[in-house]
């Protein structure tokens, strides 16, 4: 299921009052908490299979089952989308759950084209209310597979401007931008993407979202942060007449806002962290004054950067350090201090508040460092966090590599490494033919640190031999040589082992010059042997 992040309700369904009096519906299964009109806009076109249409009807029966129906409670109507959209039943058609459930389950699919635009025009007529009066909230629930919905932006905008809350459920590969633009805020509670076989998963969340819109007289708080909060209410001013007066205050300040009649939410900003606020929303209309809605909330305690510091890309003489969160509007600068443990010179780097990482260089190899990141905030506060990091140890490469033929298909391999290097465990010898393929994988041999030669037999005329030192933590830089056992020619190649891969340039050799020096990261030269000399 793809659904935008779930937003929890501040009041649970248990806060709803249980119905009283005698009803034909099962007792204890309905919510006596809401008042409003719900219009179902159900895709009934040919792009919906019979199976999908049946699943959608079953989903709607489960979704609506808990509501008390009738005037003063919840009214439900339905419009089917097809080539010629039609009203399946009006808001006043059913006043009991049993009757509504039966009507939903016997609904027949229209098929034909997905004429959503015409269906929305019909929905506008059903949901339109004369201006100058206060009406219960109205909700349009659009259920579609998202296939070619047509131009719905305009009709959906008209509905929202008239105070209708729009929710959408897509069971196919619907256009996210179209659906996102159609629904009312907050999108995370009003837009769902779900596979038809899993549609039951969203029943409770969608029902709670509808309840939030049609719950009687309630001012709701969402998305509270350290410096902001979102207030939402059901629209009660119809036709653009009147306005809202919003007042909110803490122990130290009070603010007032005038909001337009079509608004159903507003964001409060520049709040103080860890502070208790109370908000009052009063609807004003030329006809009458509505009851004031009120709610209270507390902003979150401010989280000062850095909260976490991470070390990555550790090398022999450098490490990369980064931190989160990035707060450029509140942090003036960062001070990064680092020094070896247990003692040594401490160095420092100063960075702007917009930077969240730096590369520390010129460090000592195989050394543990203490790194401290301090954020200097615009409020004057400072927050520091420290981590430990280790640079990698130096891994000296092979010094010399020499191949000496000892027969038509054998060579003796001699090498010289840094025997005094700390952590040396042994040597890795690998050889493969020039005609290497998946049918003849390369061969390899591991030898202890005291071994400086080996003999390879049963070689093809052109065999490539590579030797690299093996240390406690990784392989060091190796040398490669291609021996032509029949001609006595050799190609010397410098390489760096990366796992089982070798990356190197080639240096072809023949018989005329006594020595060839080959540049590399270490001190590497051609072995002195009468058999091999450089061209």
Short mmCIF file of C-alpha atoms in Angstrom, two decimals:
data_model
loop_
_atom_site.label_atom_id
_atom_site.label_comp_id
_atom_site.label_asym_id
_atom_site.label_seq_id
_atom_site.Cartn_x
_atom_site.Cartn_y
_atom_site.Cartn_z
CA UNK A 1 0.00 0.00 0.00
CA UNK A 2 1.24 3.43 -0.87
CA UNK A 3 -0.20 5.98 1.47
CA UNK A 4 1.15 9.31 2.63
CA UNK A 5 2.39 9.33 6.24
CA UNK A 6 -0.37 8.45 8.74
CA UNK A 7 -1.54 11.28 10.95
CA UNK A 8 -3.02 10.09 14.24
CA UNK A 9 -6.24 11.47 15.63
CA UNK A 10 -6.20 13.47 18.83
CA UNK A 11 -9.54 12.05 19.87
CA UNK A 12 -10.25 8.37 19.32
CA UNK A 13 -13.48 6.85 18.21
CA UNK A 14 -14.23 5.90 21.80
CA UNK A 15 -14.95 9.56 22.45
CA UNK A 16 -18.07 9.24 20.31
CA UNK A 17 -21.34 8.85 22.21
CA UNK A 18 -23.23 5.60 21.84
CA UNK A 19 -26.72 5.84 20.30
CA UNK A 20 -29.78 5.95 22.51
CA UNK A 21 -33.36 5.01 21.81
CA UNK A 22 -34.78 2.13 19.82
CA UNK A 23 -33.41 1.43 16.34
CA UNK A 24 -33.63 -1.44 13.87
CA UNK A 25 -29.84 -1.50 13.56
CA UNK A 26 -27.61 -3.68 15.79
CA UNK A 27 -26.95 -1.84 19.08
CA UNK A 28 -23.46 -0.62 19.92
CA UNK A 29 -22.28 -0.61 16.29
CA UNK A 30 -22.89 3.02 15.30
CA UNK A 31 -21.24 6.36 15.98
CA UNK A 32 -23.42 9.14 17.35
CA UNK A 33 -20.64 11.68 17.01
CA UNK A 34 -21.04 13.23 13.62
CA UNK A 35 -23.25 15.31 11.40
CA UNK A 36 -22.68 15.85 7.70
CA UNK A 37 -23.29 14.75 4.12
CA UNK A 38 -21.04 12.15 2.44
CA UNK A 39 -21.30 11.87 -1.34
CA UNK A 40 -19.68 8.79 -2.86
CA UNK A 41 -18.23 9.37 -6.34
CA UNK A 42 -17.70 5.77 -7.49
CA UNK A 43 -15.88 4.89 -10.73
CA UNK A 44 -18.27 2.55 -12.53
CA UNK A 45 -16.69 2.73 -15.99
CA UNK A 46 -15.40 -0.06 -18.19
CA UNK A 47 -11.83 0.34 -16.90
CA UNK A 48 -13.03 -1.20 -13.62
CA UNK A 49 -13.39 -4.98 -13.74
CA UNK A 50 -16.43 -6.72 -12.29
CA UNK A 51 -14.26 -8.09 -9.50
CA UNK A 52 -12.85 -4.65 -8.64
CA UNK A 53 -16.33 -3.07 -8.63
CA UNK A 54 -17.59 -5.75 -6.26
CA UNK A 55 -14.62 -5.18 -3.95
CA UNK A 56 -15.25 -1.42 -3.93
CA UNK A 57 -18.90 -1.93 -2.93
CA UNK A 58 -17.87 -4.27 -0.12
CA UNK A 59 -15.30 -1.73 1.06
CA UNK A 60 -17.95 1.02 1.19
CA UNK A 61 -20.33 -1.13 3.25
CA UNK A 62 -17.60 -1.69 5.86
CA UNK A 63 -16.52 1.96 5.78
CA UNK A 64 -19.99 3.43 6.40
CA UNK A 65 -21.48 0.76 8.67
CA UNK A 66 -20.72 2.49 12.02
CA UNK A 67 -22.45 5.80 11.25
CA UNK A 68 -25.91 6.82 12.44
CA UNK A 69 -27.91 7.90 9.40
CA UNK A 70 -30.55 10.56 8.84
CA UNK A 71 -31.01 14.30 9.22
CA UNK A 72 -29.05 15.64 12.15
CA UNK A 73 -26.69 12.67 11.75
CA UNK A 74 -24.91 11.44 8.62
CA UNK A 75 -26.49 11.40 5.19
CA UNK A 76 -25.02 9.35 2.32
CA UNK A 77 -25.55 9.77 -1.43
CA UNK A 78 -23.84 8.13 -4.39
CA UNK A 79 -22.99 9.13 -7.98
CA UNK A 80 -21.72 6.53 -10.46
CA UNK A 81 -19.10 7.47 -13.06
CA UNK A 82 -19.66 6.19 -16.60
CA UNK A 83 -20.30 7.50 -20.09
CA UNK A 84 -23.50 9.08 -18.72
CA UNK A 85 -22.99 9.51 -14.97
CA UNK A 86 -26.04 8.95 -12.79
CA UNK A 87 -27.13 9.48 -9.21
CA UNK A 88 -27.59 6.03 -7.69
CA UNK A 89 -29.34 7.42 -4.60
CA UNK A 90 -29.76 10.81 -2.92
CA UNK A 91 -28.83 11.98 0.57
CA UNK A 92 -32.31 11.40 1.99
CA UNK A 93 -32.84 7.99 0.41
CA UNK A 94 -31.77 5.87 3.40
CA UNK A 95 -32.08 6.55 7.13
CA UNK A 96 -30.92 3.17 8.43
CA UNK A 97 -27.81 1.11 8.02
CA UNK A 98 -29.69 -1.99 6.88
CA UNK A 99 -31.26 -0.11 3.98
CA UNK A 100 -27.97 1.57 3.02
CA UNK A 101 -26.05 -1.70 3.10
CA UNK A 102 -28.60 -3.41 0.84
CA UNK A 103 -28.58 -0.49 -1.60
CA UNK A 104 -24.80 -0.53 -1.87
CA UNK A 105 -24.57 -4.26 -2.49
CA UNK A 106 -27.22 -4.27 -5.24
CA UNK A 107 -25.62 -1.39 -7.18
CA UNK A 108 -25.05 -2.29 -10.84
CA UNK A 109 -21.95 -1.23 -12.77
CA UNK A 110 -22.53 1.25 -15.64
CA UNK A 111 -19.35 0.52 -17.64
CA UNK A 112 -18.58 2.74 -20.64
CA UNK A 113 -16.17 5.72 -20.56
CA UNK A 114 -14.69 7.36 -17.45
CA UNK A 115 -16.59 10.66 -17.66
CA UNK A 116 -15.46 11.96 -14.27
CA UNK A 117 -15.82 15.61 -15.26
CA UNK A 118 -19.55 15.23 -15.98
CA UNK A 119 -19.99 13.24 -12.77
CA UNK A 120 -18.38 16.08 -10.80
CA UNK A 121 -20.82 18.58 -12.28
CA UNK A 122 -23.64 16.37 -11.01
CA UNK A 123 -21.89 16.16 -7.63
CA UNK A 124 -21.67 19.96 -7.49
CA UNK A 125 -25.44 20.25 -7.88
CA UNK A 126 -26.04 17.70 -5.13
CA UNK A 127 -23.57 19.34 -2.72
CA UNK A 128 -24.36 23.00 -3.43
CA UNK A 129 -26.00 24.94 -0.59
CA UNK A 130 -27.59 28.42 -0.72
CA UNK A 131 -25.28 31.12 0.73
CA UNK A 132 -26.00 32.93 3.95
CA UNK A 133 -26.80 29.88 6.07
CA UNK A 134 -24.76 27.48 8.14
CA UNK A 135 -24.88 23.85 7.05
CA UNK A 136 -23.39 20.59 8.26
CA UNK A 137 -20.03 19.72 6.67
CA UNK A 138 -19.96 18.05 3.28
CA UNK A 139 -17.53 15.35 2.12
CA UNK A 140 -16.89 14.02 -1.39
CA UNK A 141 -15.23 10.57 -1.40
CA UNK A 142 -13.81 9.76 -4.85
CA UNK A 143 -13.03 6.09 -5.55
CA UNK A 144 -11.22 5.47 -8.86
CA UNK A 145 -8.65 3.32 -10.58
CA UNK A 146 -7.01 6.52 -11.81
CA UNK A 147 -7.31 5.62 -15.51
CA UNK A 148 -7.98 8.73 -17.64
CA UNK A 149 -9.93 10.74 -15.08
CA UNK A 150 -10.17 13.70 -17.46
CA UNK A 151 -10.01 17.37 -16.50
CA UNK A 152 -11.04 17.27 -12.85
CA UNK A 153 -8.95 20.17 -11.51
CA UNK A 154 -11.56 22.85 -12.17
CA UNK A 155 -14.63 21.03 -10.80
CA UNK A 156 -12.67 19.84 -7.74
CA UNK A 157 -11.48 23.40 -7.06
CA UNK A 158 -15.06 24.65 -7.19
CA UNK A 159 -16.16 22.03 -4.67
CA UNK A 160 -13.35 22.93 -2.28
CA UNK A 161 -14.11 26.64 -2.63
CA UNK A 162 -17.71 25.90 -1.65
CA UNK A 163 -16.49 24.24 1.54
CA UNK A 164 -16.62 20.60 0.42
CA UNK A 165 -13.83 18.38 1.77
CA UNK A 166 -12.49 16.06 -0.95
CA UNK A 167 -10.93 12.67 -0.21
CA UNK A 168 -9.68 10.17 -2.81
CA UNK A 169 -8.86 6.46 -3.00
CA UNK A 170 -6.98 5.15 -6.04
CA UNK A 171 -6.80 1.41 -6.71
CA UNK A 172 -4.62 1.64 -9.83
CA UNK A 173 -1.71 3.53 -11.31
CA UNK A 174 -3.36 6.90 -10.91
CA UNK A 175 -1.69 10.21 -11.67
CA UNK A 176 -0.38 11.36 -8.31
CA UNK A 177 -0.30 15.05 -9.28
CA UNK A 178 -3.95 14.98 -10.39
CA UNK A 179 -5.12 13.22 -7.24
CA UNK A 180 -2.90 15.32 -4.98
CA UNK A 181 -4.35 18.49 -6.51
CA UNK A 182 -7.91 17.21 -6.09
CA UNK A 183 -8.00 16.41 -2.37
CA UNK A 184 -8.33 18.85 0.51
CA UNK A 185 -5.47 19.35 2.97
CA UNK A 186 -3.99 17.63 4.82
CA UNK A 187 -3.04 15.35 1.94
CA UNK A 188 -1.53 12.69 4.18
CA UNK A 189 -4.95 11.99 5.70
CA UNK A 190 -7.10 12.45 2.59
CA UNK A 191 -5.27 10.65 -0.24
CA UNK A 192 -4.79 6.86 -0.44
CA UNK A 193 -3.13 4.58 -3.01
CA UNK A 194 -4.01 0.92 -2.45
CA UNK A 195 -4.17 -2.36 -4.37
CA UNK A 196 -7.76 -3.53 -4.75
CA UNK A 197 -7.03 -6.79 -2.93
CA UNK A 198 -5.67 -4.87 0.08
CA UNK A 199 -8.25 -2.09 0.18
CA UNK A 200 -9.61 -3.24 3.53
CA UNK A 201 -6.36 -2.11 5.15
CA UNK A 202 -7.33 1.56 4.86
CA UNK A 203 -10.91 1.22 6.14
CA UNK A 204 -10.23 2.43 9.65
CA UNK A 205 -7.87 5.25 8.67
CA UNK A 206 -10.23 6.59 6.01
CA UNK A 207 -13.20 6.37 8.37
CA UNK A 208 -11.31 8.29 11.03
CA UNK A 209 -10.36 10.93 8.46
CA UNK A 210 -14.04 11.35 7.54
CA UNK A 211 -15.02 11.56 11.21
CA UNK A 212 -12.50 14.34 11.72
CA UNK A 213 -14.28 16.32 9.02
CA UNK A 214 -17.86 15.79 10.15
CA UNK A 215 -17.42 15.61 13.91
CA UNK A 216 -19.65 18.22 15.45
CA UNK A 217 -17.97 21.47 16.60
CA UNK A 218 -14.30 20.68 16.94
CA UNK A 219 -11.05 22.56 16.45
CA UNK A 220 -8.25 20.10 15.73
CA UNK A 221 -4.49 20.44 16.10
CA UNK A 222 -2.12 18.60 13.74
CA UNK A 223 1.57 18.53 12.91
CA UNK A 224 2.83 20.20 16.07
CA UNK A 225 6.55 21.04 15.96
CA UNK A 226 8.88 23.17 18.07
CA UNK A 227 7.85 26.37 16.29
CA UNK A 228 4.58 25.65 14.47
CA UNK A 229 1.21 23.89 14.57
CA UNK A 230 -1.60 23.28 12.09
CA UNK A 231 -5.17 24.11 13.15
CA UNK A 232 -8.02 22.51 11.22
CA UNK A 233 -11.80 22.78 11.51
CA UNK A 234 -14.81 21.74 9.52
CA UNK A 235 -16.04 24.55 7.24
CA UNK A 236 -19.21 26.16 8.59
CA UNK A 237 -19.33 29.39 6.54
CA UNK A 238 -20.99 28.75 3.18
CA UNK A 239 -20.91 30.89 0.07
CA UNK A 240 -17.99 33.05 1.13
CA UNK A 241 -20.08 35.03 3.61
CA UNK A 242 -18.56 35.97 6.94
CA UNK A 243 -15.12 35.33 8.38
CA UNK A 244 -13.28 33.53 11.17
CA UNK A 245 -11.58 35.21 14.08
CA UNK A 246 -8.67 33.19 15.46
CA UNK A 247 -7.01 34.05 18.75
CA UNK A 248 -4.17 32.05 20.31
CA UNK A 249 -1.99 32.76 23.29
CA UNK A 250 0.60 31.47 25.75
CA UNK A 251 1.51 32.77 29.19
CA UNK A 252 3.66 35.51 27.64
CA UNK A 253 1.94 36.58 24.42
CA UNK A 254 -1.36 36.71 22.52
CA UNK A 255 -2.02 36.98 18.79
CA UNK A 256 -5.13 37.47 16.62
CA UNK A 257 -5.86 36.56 13.01
CA UNK A 258 -8.82 37.17 10.69
CA UNK A 259 -9.39 34.29 8.27
CA UNK A 260 -11.54 34.08 5.15
CA UNK A 261 -14.81 32.16 5.12
CA UNK A 262 -13.57 29.46 2.72
CA UNK A 263 -10.63 28.53 4.95
CA UNK A 264 -10.75 25.31 6.93
CA UNK A 265 -7.19 25.28 8.26
CA UNK A 266 -4.30 27.57 9.08
CA UNK A 267 -0.72 27.13 10.21
CA UNK A 268 0.53 28.91 13.30
CA UNK A 269 4.21 29.82 12.99
CA UNK A 270 6.93 31.51 15.03
CA UNK A 271 5.78 29.73 18.18
CA UNK A 272 8.04 29.21 21.17
CA UNK A 273 9.33 25.68 21.82
CA UNK A 274 8.13 23.69 24.83
CA UNK A 275 5.24 26.13 25.40
CA UNK A 276 1.56 25.61 26.17
CA UNK A 277 -0.84 27.41 23.81
CA UNK A 278 -4.61 27.82 23.75
CA UNK A 279 -6.49 28.71 20.54
CA UNK A 280 -10.03 30.07 20.07
CA UNK A 281 -11.81 30.09 16.67
CA UNK A 282 -15.01 32.12 16.31
CA UNK A 283 -17.05 31.98 13.05
CA UNK A 284 -18.78 35.30 12.21
CA UNK A 285 -21.63 35.52 9.69
CA UNK A 286 -24.14 38.27 8.88
CA UNK A 287 -26.95 35.99 10.05
CA UNK A 288 -25.74 34.74 13.38
CA UNK A 289 -22.71 34.20 15.56
CA UNK A 290 -21.54 30.62 15.91
CA UNK A 291 -20.14 29.03 19.02
CA UNK A 292 -16.44 29.54 19.63
CA UNK A 293 -14.27 26.46 19.19
CA UNK A 294 -11.25 26.04 21.44
CA UNK A 295 -8.30 23.70 21.83
CA UNK A 296 -4.97 23.58 23.63
CA UNK A 297 -1.61 22.13 22.65
CA UNK A 298 2.06 22.22 23.60
CA UNK A 299 4.89 22.77 21.17
CA UNK A 300 7.72 20.27 21.14
CA UNK A 301 10.95 20.73 23.02
CA UNK A 302 13.55 22.17 20.69
CA UNK A 303 16.13 19.73 19.35
CA UNK A 304 19.46 21.48 18.92
CA UNK A 305 21.98 20.39 16.31
CA UNK A 306 24.04 18.29 16.30
CA UNK A 307 21.95 15.27 17.28
CA UNK A 308 24.17 12.72 15.57
CA UNK A 309 27.75 12.76 14.27
CA UNK A 310 28.92 10.16 11.73
CA UNK A 311 32.41 9.24 10.53
CA UNK A 312 32.86 7.65 7.09
CA UNK A 313 35.43 7.21 4.31
CA UNK A 314 38.27 6.60 6.73
CA UNK A 315 41.70 6.51 5.07
CA UNK A 316 45.35 6.35 6.11
CA UNK A 317 45.56 10.11 6.72
CA UNK A 318 41.96 11.37 6.53
CA UNK A 319 38.39 10.83 7.71
CA UNK A 320 35.08 12.34 6.60
CA UNK A 321 32.80 13.57 9.39
CA UNK A 322 29.15 14.67 9.04
CA UNK A 323 26.35 15.68 11.42
CA UNK A 324 22.58 16.17 11.52
CA UNK A 325 20.18 17.90 11.59
CA UNK A 326 21.11 20.86 9.44
CA UNK A 327 19.60 24.03 10.96
CA UNK A 328 20.95 26.99 8.94
CA UNK A 329 18.31 29.38 10.28
CA UNK A 330 19.38 28.75 13.89
CA UNK A 331 23.07 27.82 13.75
CA UNK A 332 25.66 30.54 13.13
CA UNK A 333 28.65 28.24 12.72
CA UNK A 334 30.09 24.83 13.52
CA UNK A 335 33.44 24.22 15.20
CA UNK A 336 35.05 20.84 14.49
CA UNK A 337 37.93 19.98 16.86
CA UNK A 338 40.02 16.83 16.51
CA UNK A 339 43.12 15.36 18.12
CA UNK A 340 44.78 11.96 18.65
CA UNK A 341 44.01 9.81 21.69
CA UNK A 342 45.33 9.71 24.39
CA UNK A 343 47.38 12.87 23.76
CA UNK A 344 48.52 15.09 20.94
CA UNK A 345 47.93 18.43 19.28
CA UNK A 346 44.29 19.45 18.89
CA UNK A 347 43.33 21.18 15.62
CA UNK A 348 40.09 22.94 14.73
CA UNK A 349 38.04 23.77 11.62
CA UNK A 350 35.29 26.42 11.55
CA UNK A 351 32.36 25.97 9.16
CA UNK A 352 29.22 27.94 8.39
CA UNK A 353 25.80 26.98 9.68
CA UNK A 354 24.85 25.77 6.21
CA UNK A 355 27.49 23.03 6.13
CA UNK A 356 26.94 19.56 7.53
CA UNK A 357 30.21 17.75 6.78
CA UNK A 358 33.94 18.19 6.34
CA UNK A 359 37.02 16.16 5.40
CA UNK A 360 39.77 16.07 8.04
CA UNK A 361 43.19 15.55 6.45
CA UNK A 362 46.89 15.27 7.37
CA UNK A 363 46.12 12.76 10.14
CA UNK A 364 48.45 10.14 11.54
CA UNK A 365 47.96 6.61 10.15
CA UNK A 366 46.57 3.84 12.33
CA UNK A 367 45.62 6.33 15.07
CA UNK A 368 42.46 6.86 17.11
CA UNK A 369 41.10 10.43 17.10
CA UNK A 370 38.55 12.22 19.24
CA UNK A 371 36.36 14.45 17.04
CA UNK A 372 34.05 17.04 18.62
CA UNK A 373 31.43 19.00 16.64
CA UNK A 374 30.12 22.11 18.40
CA UNK A 375 27.16 24.13 17.05
CA UNK A 376 27.01 27.80 17.99
CA UNK A 377 23.33 28.79 17.83
CA UNK A 378 21.99 32.28 17.17
CA UNK A 379 20.32 32.17 20.59
CA UNK A 380 23.77 32.02 22.19
CA UNK A 381 23.43 28.35 23.11
CA UNK A 382 26.11 25.84 22.22
CA UNK A 383 25.71 22.12 21.76
CA UNK A 384 28.58 19.69 21.27
CA UNK A 385 28.83 16.01 20.40
CA UNK A 386 31.96 13.85 20.20
CA UNK A 387 32.82 10.62 18.40
CA UNK A 388 35.92 8.48 18.05
CA UNK A 389 37.42 7.55 14.69
CA UNK A 390 40.43 5.51 13.60
CA UNK A 391 42.59 6.12 10.56
CA UNK A 392 43.67 3.08 8.59
CA UNK A 393 47.09 1.52 8.96
CA UNK A 394 49.71 1.86 6.21
CA UNK A 395 49.87 -1.24 4.02
CA UNK A 396 53.25 -1.27 2.17
CA UNK A 397 53.18 -2.76 -1.30
CA UNK A 398 55.36 -5.43 -2.85
CA UNK A 399 58.93 -4.23 -3.64
CA UNK A 400 60.08 -6.70 -6.33
CA UNK A 401 58.60 -9.52 -8.39
CA UNK A 402 60.71 -11.93 -10.48
CA UNK A 403 59.71 -14.85 -12.73
CA UNK A 404 62.31 -17.45 -13.76
CA UNK A 405 61.40 -20.26 -16.21
CA UNK A 406 62.34 -23.68 -14.87
CA UNK A 407 60.91 -25.72 -17.72
CA UNK A 408 58.63 -25.49 -20.71
CA UNK A 409 55.52 -25.05 -18.56
CA UNK A 410 56.84 -23.97 -15.15
CA UNK A 411 58.17 -20.78 -13.56
CA UNK A 412 59.73 -19.92 -10.26
CA UNK A 413 58.18 -16.85 -8.67
CA UNK A 414 60.39 -14.76 -6.35
CA UNK A 415 59.34 -11.56 -4.61
CA UNK A 416 60.46 -9.13 -1.99
CA UNK A 417 58.17 -7.27 0.37
CA UNK A 418 58.45 -5.20 3.52
CA UNK A 419 59.07 -8.02 5.95
CA UNK A 420 59.36 -5.55 8.82
CA UNK A 421 55.87 -4.10 8.12
CA UNK A 422 53.53 -4.43 11.08
CA UNK A 423 50.57 -6.73 10.60
CA UNK A 424 52.03 -8.71 7.66
CA UNK A 425 50.30 -12.10 7.58
CA UNK A 426 51.47 -13.60 4.29
CA UNK A 427 51.30 -13.33 0.50
CA UNK A 428 48.59 -14.03 -2.01
CA UNK A 429 49.74 -15.53 -5.32
CA UNK A 430 47.30 -15.62 -8.21
CA UNK A 431 47.82 -16.72 -11.80
CA UNK A 432 45.73 -17.10 -14.90
CA UNK A 433 46.26 -17.76 -18.60
CA UNK A 434 45.90 -15.13 -21.31
CA UNK A 435 42.92 -17.13 -22.61
CA UNK A 436 41.13 -16.78 -19.27
CA UNK A 437 37.43 -17.64 -19.37
CA UNK A 438 34.71 -18.82 -17.07
CA UNK A 439 35.71 -22.38 -17.96
CA UNK A 440 39.26 -21.85 -16.69
CA UNK A 441 39.06 -19.66 -13.58
CA UNK A 442 42.27 -18.18 -12.14
CA UNK A 443 44.21 -20.17 -9.58
CA UNK A 444 45.50 -18.77 -6.30
CA UNK A 445 47.73 -19.76 -3.42
CA UNK A 446 48.23 -18.27 0.04
CA UNK A 447 51.72 -18.44 1.53
CA UNK A 448 52.93 -17.44 5.02
CA UNK A 449 54.93 -14.26 5.64
CA UNK A 450 58.31 -16.09 5.72
CA UNK A 451 57.80 -17.48 2.19
CA UNK A 452 59.36 -15.36 -0.56
CA UNK A 453 59.11 -17.74 -3.52
CA UNK A 454 57.08 -20.55 -5.04
CA UNK A 455 57.05 -22.66 -8.20
CA UNK A 456 54.05 -22.74 -10.52
CA UNK A 457 53.70 -25.70 -12.88
CA UNK A 458 51.49 -26.77 -15.80
CA UNK A 459 51.26 -23.22 -17.12
CA UNK A 460 50.15 -22.15 -20.57
CA UNK A 461 52.61 -20.27 -22.83
CA UNK A 462 51.29 -16.87 -21.58
CA UNK A 463 50.50 -16.85 -17.89
CA UNK A 464 49.83 -13.79 -15.79
CA UNK A 465 51.13 -14.01 -12.22
CA UNK A 466 50.26 -11.53 -9.47
CA UNK A 467 51.57 -11.36 -5.92
CA UNK A 468 50.32 -9.08 -3.16
CA UNK A 469 51.07 -8.85 0.57
CA UNK A 470 48.26 -9.70 2.98
CA UNK A 471 47.99 -7.69 6.18
CA UNK A 472 45.82 -8.00 9.24
CA UNK A 473 43.06 -5.78 7.82
CA UNK A 474 43.44 -5.87 4.02
CA UNK A 475 45.69 -6.65 1.06
CA UNK A 476 48.52 -4.31 0.17
CA UNK A 477 49.59 -3.10 -3.25
CA UNK A 478 50.77 -5.98 -5.44
CA UNK A 479 52.80 -6.55 -8.60
CA UNK A 480 51.88 -8.56 -11.67
CA UNK A 481 54.02 -10.09 -14.39
CA UNK A 482 53.05 -12.00 -17.52
CA UNK A 483 55.55 -14.76 -18.29
CA UNK A 484 55.85 -16.23 -21.79
CA UNK A 485 57.35 -19.58 -20.91
CA UNK A 486 58.33 -20.49 -24.49
CA UNK A 487 59.89 -17.16 -25.54
CA UNK A 488 61.25 -15.87 -22.25
CA UNK A 489 59.43 -12.51 -22.56
CA UNK A 490 57.75 -10.78 -19.63
CA UNK A 491 55.35 -7.88 -19.12
CA UNK A 492 55.68 -6.17 -15.75
CA UNK A 493 52.51 -4.58 -14.38
CA UNK A 494 51.89 -2.62 -11.20
CA UNK A 495 48.50 -3.24 -9.61
CA UNK A 496 46.41 -2.59 -6.57
CA UNK A 497 44.25 -5.42 -5.32
CA UNK A 498 40.61 -4.51 -4.68
CA UNK A 499 38.97 -7.68 -3.45
CA UNK A 500 39.64 -10.21 -6.20
CA UNK A 501 40.01 -7.53 -8.90
CA UNK A 502 43.25 -6.07 -10.26
CA UNK A 503 43.57 -2.66 -11.92
CA UNK A 504 46.88 -1.87 -13.61
CA UNK A 505 48.67 -0.48 -16.71
CA UNK A 506 50.98 -2.74 -18.75
CA UNK A 507 54.72 -2.25 -19.39
CA UNK A 508 55.98 -4.62 -22.18
CA UNK A 509 59.60 -5.72 -21.77
CA UNK A 510 62.26 -7.26 -24.07
CA UNK A 511 66.04 -7.78 -23.81
CA UNK A 512 68.14 -4.63 -24.42
CA UNK A 513 68.45 -2.38 -21.29
CA UNK A 514 69.62 -3.72 -17.92
CA UNK A 515 66.99 -2.03 -15.68
CA UNK A 516 63.57 -0.39 -15.76
CA UNK A 517 62.22 1.71 -12.89
CA UNK A 518 58.44 1.70 -12.69
CA UNK A 519 56.67 4.52 -10.80
CA UNK A 520 54.07 3.45 -8.28
CA UNK A 521 52.69 4.34 -4.91
CA UNK A 522 55.56 2.45 -3.29
CA UNK A 523 59.16 1.78 -4.32
CA UNK A 524 58.77 -0.78 -7.10
CA UNK A 525 61.40 -1.80 -9.67
CA UNK A 526 62.04 -4.54 -12.15
CA UNK A 527 63.93 -7.45 -10.52
CA UNK A 528 67.59 -7.73 -11.50
CA UNK A 529 67.79 -10.96 -13.48
CA UNK A 530 69.76 -11.69 -16.65
CA UNK A 531 66.67 -13.25 -18.19
CA UNK A 532 64.65 -10.02 -18.12
CA UNK A 533 65.73 -6.52 -19.17
CA UNK A 534 63.79 -3.46 -20.26
CA UNK A 535 63.18 -2.30 -23.80
#
